[in-house]
Short mmCIF file of C-alpha atoms in Angstrom, two decimals:
data_model
loop_
_atom_site.label_atom_id
_atom_site.label_comp_id
_atom_site.label_asym_id
_atom_site.label_seq_id
_atom_site.Cartn_x
_atom_site.Cartn_y
_atom_site.Cartn_z
CA MET A 251 -12.13 27.27 6.51
CA ILE A 252 -15.30 25.27 6.39
CA GLU A 253 -17.67 24.45 9.23
CA SER A 254 -17.29 20.80 10.34
CA LYS A 255 -20.99 20.50 9.98
CA ASP A 256 -20.70 21.25 6.53
CA VAL A 257 -17.83 18.57 6.03
CA PHE A 258 -20.01 16.07 7.74
CA GLU A 259 -22.88 16.94 5.60
CA ALA A 260 -21.05 16.67 2.37
CA PHE A 261 -19.45 13.29 3.35
CA ALA A 262 -22.60 11.83 4.69
CA PRO A 263 -24.21 10.80 1.19
CA TYR A 264 -21.14 8.72 0.33
CA ARG A 265 -20.79 6.89 3.74
CA GLY A 266 -22.57 3.90 2.65
CA ASP A 267 -21.80 1.13 5.51
CA ALA A 268 -18.68 2.38 6.46
CA ILE A 269 -17.70 2.52 9.96
CA VAL A 270 -17.04 5.99 11.20
CA ILE A 271 -14.85 7.30 13.91
CA THR A 272 -14.67 10.69 15.33
CA THR A 273 -12.75 12.44 17.70
CA GLY A 274 -12.16 16.10 19.02
CA THR A 275 -14.60 19.10 19.18
CA ALA A 276 -14.76 19.32 15.33
CA GLY A 277 -16.01 15.94 15.14
CA ARG A 278 -19.16 16.46 17.52
CA PRO A 279 -21.63 17.62 14.67
CA TRP A 280 -21.76 13.87 13.27
CA VAL A 281 -24.00 12.28 15.95
CA ASP A 282 -26.63 14.70 14.50
CA ILE A 283 -26.23 13.76 10.68
CA SER A 284 -25.19 10.07 10.88
CA ASP A 285 -27.95 7.64 9.69
CA ARG A 286 -26.17 4.62 10.89
CA PRO A 287 -25.28 5.15 14.62
CA ARG A 288 -24.61 1.57 15.36
CA ARG A 289 -21.67 1.77 13.07
CA ASP A 290 -20.38 4.76 14.96
CA VAL A 291 -17.96 4.36 17.67
CA SER A 292 -15.79 6.43 19.77
CA LEU A 293 -12.37 5.04 20.45
CA GLY A 294 -11.12 7.88 22.65
CA GLY A 295 -9.29 7.58 25.75
CA ALA A 296 -5.97 8.94 25.37
CA MET A 297 -5.24 12.25 23.40
CA GLY A 298 -3.70 10.94 19.97
CA GLN A 299 -4.44 7.08 20.37
CA THR A 300 -7.86 7.29 18.65
CA THR A 301 -6.00 7.20 15.59
CA SER A 302 -4.05 4.25 16.47
CA ALA A 303 -7.32 2.50 17.68
CA ALA A 304 -9.00 3.52 14.35
CA PHE A 305 -6.02 1.82 12.58
CA GLY A 306 -6.37 -1.18 14.66
CA LEU A 307 -9.90 -1.51 13.64
CA ALA A 308 -9.20 -1.41 9.84
CA LEU A 309 -6.70 -3.98 10.48
CA GLY A 310 -8.95 -6.32 12.21
CA LEU A 311 -11.84 -5.81 9.59
CA PRO A 312 -10.08 -5.71 6.32
CA ASP A 313 -13.54 -6.13 4.50
CA GLU A 314 -14.94 -3.02 6.09
CA LYS A 315 -14.44 0.56 4.99
CA VAL A 316 -13.22 2.42 8.31
CA ILE A 317 -13.28 6.02 8.17
CA LEU A 318 -11.52 8.29 10.77
CA PHE A 319 -12.31 12.07 11.45
CA ASP A 320 -9.28 12.97 13.31
CA ALA A 321 -8.19 16.22 14.97
CA GLU A 322 -4.82 17.85 14.46
CA GLY A 323 -3.90 18.61 17.83
CA ALA A 324 -4.35 14.86 18.57
CA LEU A 325 -2.62 13.77 15.49
CA LEU A 326 0.56 15.77 16.51
CA MET A 327 0.73 14.02 19.47
CA ASN A 328 1.14 10.61 17.95
CA LEU A 329 2.73 11.70 14.53
CA GLY A 330 4.78 8.58 14.08
CA VAL A 331 1.31 6.88 13.40
CA LEU A 332 1.44 7.84 10.16
CA ALA A 333 4.37 5.74 9.29
CA THR A 334 2.73 2.74 11.25
CA ILE A 335 -0.39 3.17 9.15
CA ALA A 336 1.31 3.78 5.78
CA GLY A 337 3.56 0.60 6.61
CA LYS A 338 0.70 -1.82 6.69
CA LYS A 339 -1.21 -0.09 3.69
CA PRO A 340 -4.74 -0.79 5.04
CA GLN A 341 -6.64 -0.32 1.59
CA ASN A 342 -9.89 -0.12 3.54
CA PHE A 343 -8.65 2.83 5.76
CA TYR A 344 -9.66 6.50 5.02
CA HIS A 345 -8.14 9.11 7.41
CA PHE A 346 -9.58 12.70 7.51
CA LEU A 347 -8.21 15.29 9.58
CA LEU A 348 -10.49 18.32 10.69
CA ASP A 349 -7.92 21.02 11.21
CA ASN A 350 -9.03 24.04 13.20
CA GLU A 351 -5.33 25.09 14.05
CA CYS A 352 -5.83 25.10 17.72
CA TYR A 353 -6.77 23.42 21.03
CA ALA A 354 -10.41 24.59 20.93
CA THR A 355 -11.45 22.82 24.12
CA THR A 356 -8.88 24.49 26.21
CA GLY A 357 -9.67 28.07 24.89
CA GLY A 358 -8.43 28.12 21.29
CA GLN A 359 -4.38 28.23 21.86
CA PRO A 360 -2.74 27.45 18.69
CA VAL A 361 -1.06 24.01 18.05
CA PRO A 362 2.41 24.45 17.20
CA ASN A 363 3.23 26.08 13.70
CA SER A 364 -0.59 25.83 13.17
CA SER A 365 -1.12 27.60 10.24
CA GLU A 366 2.09 26.43 8.19
CA ILE A 367 1.93 22.54 8.58
CA ASP A 368 1.04 20.63 5.61
CA TYR A 369 -0.66 17.46 6.90
CA GLY A 370 -1.50 16.06 3.59
CA ARG A 371 2.11 16.14 2.62
CA LEU A 372 3.18 14.60 5.71
CA ALA A 373 0.87 11.82 5.24
CA GLY A 374 2.17 11.36 1.75
CA SER A 375 5.72 11.51 2.78
CA ALA A 376 5.21 8.76 5.22
CA GLY A 377 3.56 6.74 2.38
CA TYR A 378 -0.02 6.87 2.21
CA ALA A 379 -1.40 5.77 -0.99
CA SER A 380 -2.86 9.54 -1.77
CA ASN A 381 -3.29 12.64 0.24
CA TYR A 382 -5.38 15.93 -0.22
CA ASN A 383 -5.89 19.13 1.42
CA PHE A 384 -9.06 21.08 1.34
CA ASP A 385 -10.04 24.59 2.30
CA ASP A 386 -12.97 25.31 0.30
CA LEU A 387 -16.24 23.52 0.90
CA GLU A 388 -17.21 23.27 -2.57
CA ASP A 389 -14.12 21.75 -3.61
CA PHE A 390 -14.49 19.16 -0.89
CA ARG A 391 -18.02 18.48 -1.78
CA ILE A 392 -17.17 17.68 -5.65
CA SER A 393 -14.17 15.50 -4.43
CA VAL A 394 -15.19 13.36 -1.45
CA GLY A 395 -17.04 10.71 -3.22
CA GLU A 396 -14.40 9.80 -5.65
CA ILE A 397 -11.64 9.85 -2.80
CA LEU A 398 -13.76 7.25 -0.99
CA ASN A 399 -13.70 5.03 -4.01
CA GLU A 400 -9.81 4.94 -3.85
CA ASP A 401 -7.60 2.15 -2.33
CA GLY A 402 -6.30 3.39 1.14
CA PRO A 403 -4.85 4.54 3.10
CA VAL A 404 -5.86 7.69 1.74
CA PHE A 405 -5.53 11.00 3.95
CA VAL A 406 -7.74 14.30 3.55
CA ALA A 407 -6.90 17.08 5.61
CA VAL A 408 -9.85 19.81 5.83
CA LYS A 409 -9.23 23.40 7.54
CA VAL A 410 -12.37 23.84 9.56
CA VAL A 411 -13.72 26.64 11.69
CA PRO A 412 -12.65 26.16 15.61
CA GLU A 413 -15.68 26.05 17.90
CA ILE A 414 -13.80 27.34 20.99
CA GLU A 415 -14.93 26.71 24.46
CA ASN A 416 -14.04 28.80 27.14
CA LEU A 417 -16.42 28.14 30.04
CA PRO A 418 -14.95 26.31 32.99
CA MET A 419 -15.35 22.38 32.46
CA GLY A 420 -18.02 22.37 34.98
CA MET A 421 -20.07 24.74 33.65
CA ARG A 422 -20.09 23.19 29.91
CA GLU A 423 -23.10 21.56 28.51
CA ARG A 424 -22.81 17.91 28.29
CA ARG A 425 -25.04 16.06 25.83
CA PRO A 426 -26.00 12.60 26.76
CA GLY A 427 -24.57 9.98 24.57
CA ARG A 428 -23.79 6.37 24.37
CA SER A 429 -20.65 5.45 26.40
CA ARG A 430 -17.66 3.87 24.71
CA PRO A 431 -18.39 0.39 26.10
CA GLN A 432 -21.81 0.83 24.68
CA MET A 433 -20.96 1.97 21.09
CA ILE A 434 -18.48 -0.98 21.04
CA ALA A 435 -20.94 -3.45 22.04
CA ASP A 436 -23.37 -1.89 19.27
CA LEU A 437 -20.58 -2.28 16.67
CA ARG A 438 -20.11 -5.69 17.55
CA ASP A 439 -23.63 -6.55 17.36
CA GLU A 440 -24.04 -4.99 14.04
CA LEU A 441 -20.98 -6.90 12.79
CA GLY A 442 -21.63 -10.18 14.44
CA ILE A 443 -18.37 -10.06 16.67
CA ALA A 444 -18.75 -11.92 19.91
CA ALA A 445 -18.18 -10.09 23.19
CA ASP A 446 -14.80 -10.68 25.13
CA MET B 17 27.29 -25.07 30.98
CA ALA B 18 25.40 -27.46 29.14
CA VAL B 19 22.75 -27.20 32.01
CA GLU B 20 22.65 -23.28 31.66
CA GLN B 21 22.27 -23.66 27.79
CA ALA B 22 19.00 -25.92 28.12
CA GLN B 23 17.57 -23.32 30.72
CA ILE B 24 17.75 -20.32 28.16
CA LEU B 25 14.50 -18.93 27.18
CA ARG B 26 13.91 -19.84 23.43
CA PRO B 27 12.23 -17.75 21.19
CA GLU B 28 10.39 -21.09 19.81
CA THR B 29 8.67 -21.21 23.36
CA LEU B 30 7.24 -17.52 23.02
CA VAL B 31 5.80 -18.01 19.42
CA ASN B 32 4.46 -21.56 20.70
CA GLN B 33 2.67 -19.96 23.67
CA PHE B 34 1.18 -17.13 20.96
CA LYS B 35 -0.15 -19.67 18.88
CA GLU B 36 -1.72 -21.97 21.61
CA ASN B 37 -3.47 -18.58 23.08
CA GLY B 38 -4.95 -17.81 19.69
CA VAL B 39 -2.76 -14.39 19.05
CA THR B 40 -3.42 -13.04 15.76
CA HIS B 41 -1.56 -9.79 15.84
CA VAL B 42 1.94 -8.72 17.54
CA LEU B 43 2.20 -4.95 17.96
CA THR B 44 5.90 -4.00 18.51
CA ILE B 45 9.21 -2.19 18.19
CA PRO B 46 12.23 -4.42 17.72
CA ASP B 47 14.77 -4.07 20.41
CA SER B 48 18.33 -5.31 20.13
CA GLU B 49 17.57 -8.37 22.22
CA THR B 50 14.75 -9.67 20.38
CA ASN B 51 15.94 -9.79 16.76
CA TYR B 52 15.73 -13.62 16.36
CA LEU B 53 12.23 -13.60 17.80
CA TYR B 54 11.16 -11.07 15.26
CA GLU B 55 12.70 -13.26 12.61
CA LEU B 56 10.89 -16.33 13.83
CA MET B 57 7.50 -14.51 13.96
CA GLU B 58 7.85 -13.15 10.59
CA GLN B 59 7.79 -16.82 9.32
CA GLN B 60 4.52 -17.63 11.10
CA ASP B 61 1.69 -17.23 8.34
CA TRP B 62 -0.97 -17.19 11.24
CA LEU B 63 0.66 -14.10 12.71
CA ASP B 64 0.56 -10.43 11.73
CA ILE B 65 3.49 -8.24 12.84
CA VAL B 66 2.54 -4.75 13.16
CA PRO B 67 5.89 -2.61 13.58
CA VAL B 68 5.02 0.65 15.36
CA ALA B 69 6.97 3.82 15.69
CA ARG B 70 6.41 4.41 19.46
CA GLU B 71 5.17 2.18 22.27
CA GLY B 72 2.00 4.01 23.14
CA GLU B 73 0.49 3.52 19.89
CA THR B 74 0.36 -0.46 20.55
CA PHE B 75 -2.56 0.00 23.20
CA GLY B 76 -4.63 2.08 20.93
CA ILE B 77 -4.13 -0.37 18.17
CA ALA B 78 -4.48 -3.22 20.58
CA LEU B 79 -7.94 -1.70 21.49
CA GLY B 80 -9.21 -1.44 17.85
CA LEU B 81 -7.93 -5.12 16.99
CA ASN B 82 -9.99 -6.08 20.06
CA VAL B 83 -13.14 -4.68 18.99
CA ALA B 84 -12.63 -6.08 15.76
CA GLY B 85 -12.47 -9.77 17.15
CA LYS B 86 -8.68 -10.22 17.09
CA THR B 87 -6.23 -11.10 19.78
CA PRO B 88 -3.20 -8.95 19.91
CA VAL B 89 -0.20 -8.87 22.18
CA CYS B 90 2.06 -5.84 22.71
CA LEU B 91 5.60 -6.68 22.71
CA ILE B 92 7.83 -3.98 23.78
CA GLN B 93 10.71 -2.84 26.08
CA ASN B 94 10.23 -1.62 29.67
CA THR B 95 11.49 1.90 28.53
CA GLY B 96 8.69 2.09 26.17
CA MET B 97 6.20 0.83 28.57
CA LEU B 98 7.22 3.71 31.04
CA GLU B 99 6.68 6.14 27.88
CA SER B 100 3.29 4.74 27.39
CA GLY B 101 1.54 5.53 30.62
CA ASP B 102 -1.51 7.48 29.36
CA SER B 103 -2.15 5.21 26.40
CA LEU B 104 -2.15 2.06 28.78
CA ARG B 105 -4.44 4.03 31.30
CA GLY B 106 -6.81 5.47 28.63
CA MET B 107 -6.71 2.79 25.73
CA ALA B 108 -6.39 -0.45 27.81
CA LEU B 109 -7.32 -0.30 31.42
CA ASP B 110 -10.18 1.96 31.19
CA ALA B 111 -11.62 0.22 28.02
CA GLY B 112 -11.18 -2.99 29.85
CA PHE B 113 -10.27 -5.96 27.54
CA PRO B 114 -8.11 -8.92 27.79
CA LEU B 115 -4.71 -7.69 26.94
CA VAL B 116 -1.23 -9.30 27.32
CA MET B 117 1.82 -7.42 27.37
CA ILE B 118 5.17 -8.75 26.85
CA VAL B 119 7.73 -6.57 28.24
CA GLY B 120 11.62 -6.86 28.04
CA TYR B 121 13.12 -6.27 31.33
CA ARG B 122 15.95 -4.15 30.45
CA GLY B 123 18.67 -3.82 32.80
CA TRP B 124 17.22 -6.49 35.25
CA THR B 125 19.58 -8.80 36.84
CA ARG B 126 18.80 -11.65 39.51
CA ARG B 127 22.35 -11.24 40.44
CA GLY B 128 24.10 -8.29 41.92
CA ILE B 129 22.99 -4.66 41.88
CA ILE B 130 20.41 -3.28 39.34
CA SER B 131 22.09 0.10 38.00
CA ASP B 132 19.72 0.80 35.13
CA SER B 133 16.86 2.92 36.26
CA ALA B 134 14.77 1.45 33.47
CA ALA B 135 14.77 -1.92 35.52
CA ARG B 136 14.42 0.12 38.75
CA TYR B 137 11.29 1.60 37.69
CA THR B 138 9.62 -1.05 36.09
CA GLU B 139 7.74 -2.88 38.68
CA PRO B 140 6.81 0.16 40.92
CA PHE B 141 5.14 1.51 37.49
CA LEU B 142 3.09 -1.81 37.20
CA HIS B 143 2.30 -1.53 40.61
CA ALA B 144 1.13 1.76 40.30
CA PHE B 145 -1.12 0.67 37.54
CA GLY B 146 -2.48 -2.01 39.27
CA ILE B 147 -1.47 -4.41 36.63
CA ASN B 148 -0.20 -8.21 37.55
CA TYR B 149 2.97 -9.35 35.95
CA TYR B 150 4.61 -12.88 35.81
CA LEU B 151 8.47 -12.82 35.13
CA VAL B 152 9.84 -15.46 32.65
CA GLU B 153 13.35 -15.98 32.80
CA TYR B 154 14.13 -19.28 31.41
CA ASP B 155 12.24 -21.60 29.11
CA ALA B 156 10.67 -23.78 31.86
CA ASP B 157 8.73 -20.78 32.64
CA GLY B 158 7.04 -20.68 29.19
CA ASP B 159 3.57 -21.77 30.72
CA ARG B 160 3.38 -18.46 32.67
CA ILE B 161 2.45 -16.81 29.48
CA THR B 162 -0.72 -19.05 29.17
CA THR B 163 -1.37 -18.04 32.74
CA ALA B 164 -1.41 -14.49 31.65
CA PHE B 165 -3.52 -14.96 28.93
CA GLU B 166 -5.89 -16.86 31.28
CA GLU B 167 -5.77 -14.06 33.68
CA ALA B 168 -6.37 -11.42 31.03
CA ARG B 169 -9.41 -13.24 29.85
CA ALA B 170 -10.82 -13.79 33.12
CA THR B 171 -10.37 -10.29 34.43
CA LYS B 172 -10.74 -7.87 31.01
CA ARG B 173 -7.63 -6.12 31.98
CA PRO B 174 -3.74 -5.92 30.91
CA VAL B 175 -1.60 -8.56 32.27
CA ALA B 176 2.37 -8.22 31.72
CA ILE B 177 5.02 -10.75 31.24
CA LEU B 178 8.62 -9.35 32.15
CA ILE B 179 11.26 -10.90 30.04
CA GLY B 180 14.16 -11.31 32.45
CA ASP B 181 16.54 -12.87 29.85
CA GLU B 182 17.82 -9.91 28.13
CA TYR B 183 21.19 -11.26 27.13
CA HIS B 184 20.94 -14.78 25.90
CA GLY B 185 18.07 -16.24 24.27
CA TRP B 186 16.46 -14.14 21.47
CA ASN B 187 19.67 -12.91 19.66
CA ARG B 188 21.62 -15.70 18.63
#
């Protein structure tokens, strides 16, 4: 397993102008690493649907590279979306999965069949153009640049160390950050897209 | 009989309404009543059809497309809308963007007793979510779709169209 912060640090040099979407506890380190925050956007709101929203963004912006860092608990809630994405074949879509094998934010309970699911094969069988599984940081570091030069949709599953939270919700530290509407407004401004 | 036939909701009316309102993508699961509509939509080069695996996906995809400056429509059956509650809440209502959802009103009838629970729960579900809706039953009702688009744009909220012509117009 790899620290998710290390995954993001290995990815960052290859990000370029890509739009980056993160979700889940494993996605949190990205905010401190990203050098293009106006091209980072949160599309959460219903667990499992960030995947759909990121796909929608890729579909609507075919000239932009769209990179999602998904979470396995969320993906399992919306697994059919793999077929939906593969069916439309968005060449600009890169679907990373940070797999910590558990629901970290609720205390670390395992997701169903947590250690045996091969997410890469699932995506490949659904019809993604290519798929990968990583559990070694050096392998990931060597490969990630080339993977991002492939035509999508590409699926990259990475085993990451869970950062389990056990404190009651009211006692957890909340870091101030941009709201979803602000992130959407910043991204649209960056891309020259008019508001609704 | 001739009068009734002229009243039937035509799929061309739906597609024309989509075009007039700048729709770019239709996010949908085909159902047995919308086969001809699906075929007609596929023939439009200005329209991108996005088949999904479950109706809840449509609201997340719609959010992403809206951020990208596109105009999606969700075309689903009432059964799928009932399943989509959390997606509708978190991705559409909370995000606050204009969205028209076309919902097949399975089981609804103006005459007699509604025995299908999918139909019985459809309007209470929309009331619970505070989503306004318009019934489209006949071809002459087609303008209500433009009304729904105007209301969605003005309020930045989802507005539903309930298609109450389950057995006639779209599958011929």
